Short mmCIF file of C-alpha atoms in Angstrom, two decimals:
data_model
loop_
_atom_site.label_atom_id
_atom_site.label_comp_id
_atom_site.label_asym_id
_atom_site.label_seq_id
_atom_site.Cartn_x
_atom_site.Cartn_y
_atom_site.Cartn_z
CA MET A 186 -9.20 12.57 -7.08
CA ASN A 187 -6.63 13.66 -4.21
CA SER A 188 -3.22 13.31 -5.20
CA ARG A 189 -2.35 12.08 -1.44
CA MET A 190 -4.94 9.55 -1.65
CA ARG A 191 -2.52 7.45 -4.74
CA ASN A 192 0.72 6.06 -4.45
CA ASN A 193 3.61 8.31 -6.47
CA LEU A 194 4.62 6.47 -9.52
CA PHE A 195 8.82 5.82 -9.85
CA ASN A 196 10.19 8.65 -11.32
CA PRO A 197 12.06 7.96 -14.47
CA LEU A 198 15.67 8.36 -14.88
CA LEU A 199 16.95 9.56 -17.70
CA ALA A 200 20.88 8.15 -16.84
CA LEU A 201 21.71 5.43 -18.48
CA ALA A 202 24.50 4.08 -16.49
CA LEU A 203 24.21 0.97 -13.91
CA LEU A 204 22.68 2.63 -10.45
CA THR A 205 23.26 0.43 -7.10
CA THR A 206 22.15 2.25 -4.45
CA PRO A 207 22.99 1.37 -0.97
CA ALA A 208 20.47 -1.04 1.58
CA THR A 209 20.06 2.01 3.98
CA ALA A 210 17.37 3.16 2.19
CA GLN A 211 15.08 0.46 3.30
CA THR A 212 12.39 1.48 5.64
CA ALA A 213 14.15 1.39 8.87
CA ASP A 214 11.66 -1.03 10.37
CA TYR A 215 11.87 -3.54 7.56
CA ASP A 216 14.81 -5.98 7.11
CA THR A 217 18.28 -4.48 4.98
CA PRO A 218 18.78 -5.71 2.14
CA ALA A 219 22.29 -6.88 0.73
CA LYS A 220 22.43 -4.41 -2.13
CA VAL A 221 19.86 -2.66 -4.38
CA ILE A 222 20.18 -2.05 -8.32
CA THR A 223 18.30 0.09 -10.55
CA LEU A 224 18.23 0.02 -14.17
CA PRO A 225 17.07 3.12 -15.42
CA ASP A 226 14.52 3.46 -18.59
CA ARG A 227 15.70 3.47 -21.78
CA ASP A 228 12.83 4.66 -24.38
CA THR A 229 15.42 3.20 -26.99
CA VAL A 230 15.07 -0.33 -26.90
CA PRO A 231 12.57 -3.03 -26.46
CA SER A 232 11.41 -3.91 -22.93
CA GLY A 233 13.26 -0.38 -21.47
CA ASP A 234 11.23 0.49 -18.80
CA ALA A 235 13.36 1.06 -15.22
CA VAL A 236 14.21 -2.33 -13.44
CA THR A 237 15.33 -2.93 -9.67
CA CYS A 238 16.36 -5.93 -8.15
CA THR A 239 16.79 -6.18 -4.40
CA PHE A 240 19.03 -8.56 -3.44
CA TYR A 241 18.74 -10.58 0.08
CA ASP A 242 20.83 -13.34 1.05
CA ASP A 243 18.57 -15.97 -0.14
CA VAL A 244 16.44 -14.17 -2.42
CA MET A 245 16.05 -11.29 -5.06
CA ILE A 246 13.13 -9.35 -5.59
CA ARG A 247 12.54 -8.08 -9.91
CA MET A 248 10.71 -5.17 -10.54
CA ALA A 249 10.66 -3.62 -13.68
CA GLY A 250 8.40 -1.09 -15.53
CA THR A 251 7.64 0.61 -12.13
CA ASP A 252 8.06 3.69 -13.80
CA SER A 253 5.18 3.00 -16.09
CA PRO A 254 1.31 3.09 -15.62
CA ALA A 255 1.85 -0.64 -16.40
CA PRO A 256 4.26 -2.13 -14.02
CA ASP A 257 5.18 -5.90 -14.78
CA ASN A 258 4.85 -8.68 -11.69
CA ALA A 259 6.98 -8.83 -9.51
CA LEU A 260 9.25 -12.27 -9.14
CA VAL A 261 11.17 -13.66 -7.10
CA LEU A 262 14.49 -15.46 -8.02
CA PRO A 263 17.03 -17.06 -6.13
CA ALA A 264 20.09 -14.74 -4.38
CA SER A 265 22.84 -16.33 -7.08
CA ALA A 266 20.07 -14.22 -10.41
CA HIS A 267 21.72 -11.42 -12.64
CA CYS A 268 19.86 -8.13 -12.54
CA ASP A 269 19.20 -7.56 -15.92
CA ARG A 270 16.21 -6.06 -18.49
CA ASP A 271 15.53 -9.65 -20.13
CA THR A 272 12.74 -11.06 -17.91
CA PRO A 273 13.60 -14.39 -16.47
CA SER A 274 12.04 -17.71 -17.58
CA HIS A 275 12.05 -18.45 -13.97
CA GLY A 276 11.92 -17.37 -10.87
CA ILE A 277 8.06 -16.80 -8.75
CA VAL A 278 5.30 -14.83 -10.02
CA LEU A 279 3.34 -12.64 -7.77
CA GLN A 280 0.19 -12.00 -8.13
CA SER A 281 -0.94 -9.20 -10.84
CA GLY A 282 0.06 -5.49 -10.03
CA ALA A 283 2.12 -6.63 -7.21
CA SER A 284 4.80 -4.16 -8.48
CA ASN A 285 6.28 -2.04 -5.62
CA LEU A 286 8.26 -3.44 -2.69
CA ASP A 287 7.65 -1.65 0.63
CA GLY A 288 10.04 -4.13 2.30
CA ARG A 289 10.95 -7.63 3.73
CA LYS A 290 10.06 -8.95 7.05
CA GLY A 291 11.30 -12.79 7.79
CA ASN A 292 9.29 -14.34 5.06
CA PHE A 293 6.78 -11.85 4.85
CA LEU A 294 7.07 -9.38 0.91
CA VAL A 295 4.61 -6.79 1.81
CA PHE A 296 4.01 -5.04 -2.01
CA ARG A 297 2.21 -1.89 -2.17
CA TYR A 298 0.34 -0.22 -5.27
CA VAL A 299 1.46 2.04 -7.83
CA ASP A 300 -2.06 2.44 -9.53
CA GLN A 301 -4.60 2.93 -7.19
CA VAL A 302 -7.15 5.50 -7.02
CA SER A 303 -8.21 6.36 -3.64
CA ALA A 304 -7.20 5.03 -0.19
CA GLY A 305 -4.83 2.25 -2.11
CA ASN A 306 -3.82 -0.71 -0.62
CA PHE A 307 -0.89 -3.14 -0.02
CA THR A 308 -0.11 -6.76 -0.04
CA VAL A 309 1.66 -9.77 2.40
CA PHE A 310 3.15 -12.53 -0.43
CA ASP A 311 5.16 -15.36 1.22
CA VAL A 312 8.42 -14.55 0.06
CA HIS A 313 9.50 -18.82 -0.88
CA THR A 314 6.07 -19.55 -2.15
CA GLY A 315 5.07 -16.44 -3.70
CA ARG A 316 1.52 -17.12 -1.79
CA THR A 317 -0.83 -14.11 -1.04
CA LEU A 318 -1.09 -14.08 3.00
CA PHE A 319 -3.44 -10.81 3.29
CA SER A 320 -4.21 -7.40 1.42
CA ASP A 321 -5.93 -4.46 2.82
CA GLY A 322 -6.76 -1.01 1.91
CA VAL A 323 -4.18 1.59 3.30
CA LEU A 324 -4.36 5.70 3.09
CA HIS A 325 -1.11 6.77 4.84
CA ASP A 326 2.46 5.13 5.58
CA ILE A 327 2.61 1.77 7.57
CA THR A 328 3.95 3.45 10.29
CA ALA A 329 5.27 -0.17 12.27
CA VAL A 330 6.42 -3.83 11.27
CA THR A 331 8.17 -6.21 13.43
CA LEU A 332 8.73 -9.79 14.00
CA SER A 333 7.84 -12.05 16.56
CA PRO A 334 8.37 -16.06 15.86
CA GLY A 335 7.17 -16.69 12.64
CA ILE A 336 4.38 -13.79 13.74
CA LEU A 337 4.76 -10.67 11.77
CA HIS A 338 3.17 -7.44 13.54
CA MET A 339 1.90 -4.42 11.39
CA ARG A 340 0.54 -0.94 12.26
CA TYR A 341 -0.70 1.02 9.31
CA ASN A 342 -3.66 3.50 8.86
CA ARG A 343 -6.58 1.75 7.41
CA GLY A 344 -8.68 3.40 4.39
CA ILE A 345 -11.60 2.89 3.25
CA ASN A 346 -13.40 3.99 0.37
CA ALA A 347 -17.10 4.76 1.55
CA PRO A 348 -19.65 4.98 -1.36
CA CYS A 349 -21.54 7.64 0.22
CA SER A 350 -20.80 10.84 2.52
CA LEU A 351 -20.22 10.58 6.85
CA LEU A 352 -21.17 14.18 6.07
CA SER A 353 -24.56 14.61 4.92
CA ASP A 354 -26.21 11.15 5.59
CA ARG A 355 -24.09 9.93 8.17
CA ASP A 356 -26.23 7.29 9.34
CA VAL A 357 -27.91 5.76 6.10
CA CYS A 358 -23.87 5.69 5.02
CA TRP A 359 -22.89 4.43 8.16
CA THR A 360 -26.10 1.30 7.84
CA LYS A 361 -24.07 0.73 3.91
CA LEU A 362 -20.69 0.54 5.73
CA LEU A 363 -21.49 -2.26 7.71
CA ALA A 364 -23.97 -4.07 5.90
CA SER A 365 -21.00 -4.62 3.51
CA GLY A 366 -18.37 -5.80 5.85
CA GLN A 367 -16.26 -2.67 5.11
CA ILE A 368 -16.47 -2.03 9.20
CA PRO A 369 -16.48 -4.64 10.67
CA ARG A 370 -19.56 -4.91 13.23
CA GLY A 371 -19.11 -4.22 16.96
CA ALA A 372 -15.20 -2.48 16.28
CA PHE A 373 -16.77 1.15 16.61
CA SER A 374 -19.66 2.42 19.04
CA GLY A 375 -20.67 4.40 15.93
CA PRO A 376 -19.87 6.73 12.84
CA PRO A 377 -17.47 9.43 12.99
CA LEU A 378 -18.79 12.51 15.36
CA LEU A 379 -20.43 15.17 12.14
CA GLU A 380 -17.68 17.77 13.82
CA THR A 381 -15.02 15.14 12.77
CA CYS A 382 -16.19 15.42 9.44
CA ARG A 383 -16.60 18.97 9.34
CA LYS A 384 -13.70 19.60 10.39
CA SER A 385 -12.01 17.47 7.14
CA TYR A 386 -14.63 18.70 4.97
CA GLY A 387 -13.82 22.27 5.57
CA SER A 388 -17.11 22.76 6.38
CA ASP A 389 -16.68 25.70 9.26
CA SER A 390 -15.22 28.16 6.58
CA ASP A 391 -16.86 28.85 2.91
CA ASP A 392 -14.24 30.56 1.51
CA GLN A 393 -13.23 29.55 -1.92
CA ARG A 394 -15.17 25.74 -0.64
CA PRO A 395 -15.66 23.49 -3.79
CA PRO A 396 -20.12 23.52 -4.11
CA ASN A 397 -21.68 19.98 -2.38
CA LEU A 398 -18.38 19.26 -0.89
CA ASP A 399 -20.98 17.83 1.62
CA GLU A 400 -22.07 15.12 -0.86
CA ASP A 401 -18.47 13.97 -2.29
CA PRO A 402 -18.12 10.48 -0.80
CA SER A 403 -15.57 9.98 1.88
CA ILE A 404 -12.69 8.05 2.59
CA VAL A 405 -12.18 6.80 6.48
CA SER A 406 -9.33 5.54 8.13
CA TYR A 407 -8.30 4.50 11.45
CA ASP A 408 -5.00 2.97 13.03
CA VAL A 409 -4.66 -0.50 13.06
CA ALA A 410 -3.00 -3.61 14.52
CA LEU A 411 -2.35 -6.54 12.30
CA THR A 412 -1.24 -9.95 13.50
CA LEU A 413 -0.36 -12.24 10.68
CA ASP A 414 1.09 -15.78 10.80
CA SER A 415 2.32 -17.95 8.22
CA LYS A 416 -0.14 -19.56 7.26
CA GLY A 417 -2.62 -16.26 6.37
CA ASN A 418 -4.49 -16.12 9.51
CA ALA A 419 -5.00 -12.79 10.33
CA THR A 420 -6.07 -10.22 13.10
CA VAL A 421 -6.77 -7.04 12.69
CA LYS A 422 -7.30 -4.59 15.33
CA PRO A 423 -8.55 -1.10 15.33
CA VAL A 424 -5.80 0.77 17.91
CA GLY A 425 -7.20 4.63 17.12
CA PRO A 426 -10.24 6.98 16.19
CA MET A 427 -11.86 7.18 13.27
CA GLN A 428 -11.13 9.77 10.95
CA CYS A 429 -13.13 11.11 8.12
CA ASP A 430 -12.22 12.92 4.74
CA PRO A 431 -13.56 13.86 1.46
CA GLU A 432 -12.57 11.85 -1.80
CA SER A 433 -11.94 15.26 -3.53
#
């Protein structure tokens, strides 16, 4: 699998000291946390995986094991909670797999996943209840996050893992994507142009090209605008042309 389709795992820190990182490390579009504390991993003690605690004025988001293949579920705790290695017995547990905080905007928490294979995913949670409000595939970055009264607006590059190749079997593959609901009907007039896929697959150059690359399943992507309210009502609107990349 192409490494660019995966989120990078949190790199283990070798220092044993308590590290406090400045809030400016967060993406500019998100709310700025009051502070971020990281307890580096320790191979010599139980529960030795790295722990990261992101503090806001009202809550603390605790993430553990993000430097490992099997991170713990994230917890939402009061802002008065301490950041330590022992897993708290209270707090709001976010759904299985939620482990890598991308950022917060108002009452919305956005998590990216560290264990996906292919286009990747993100999930939006309610910060006060832990309720899942929205999930989708994302190929590249979430490019913009804004908030109007109670409504989250987000721009990102939506990624879809096709079960087939849009280069070698364009029409049949497109029909499968429509039938499965992976591509919303009426959103596009048709599949990406063959020229678009050929360019991404490198079909115009035969030098050092893997055999049978044309048959490699496609990653379909396009920019979208998401509108999401606090009840989980979402509208996803395509705002960019469709791209076609090989999975490997």
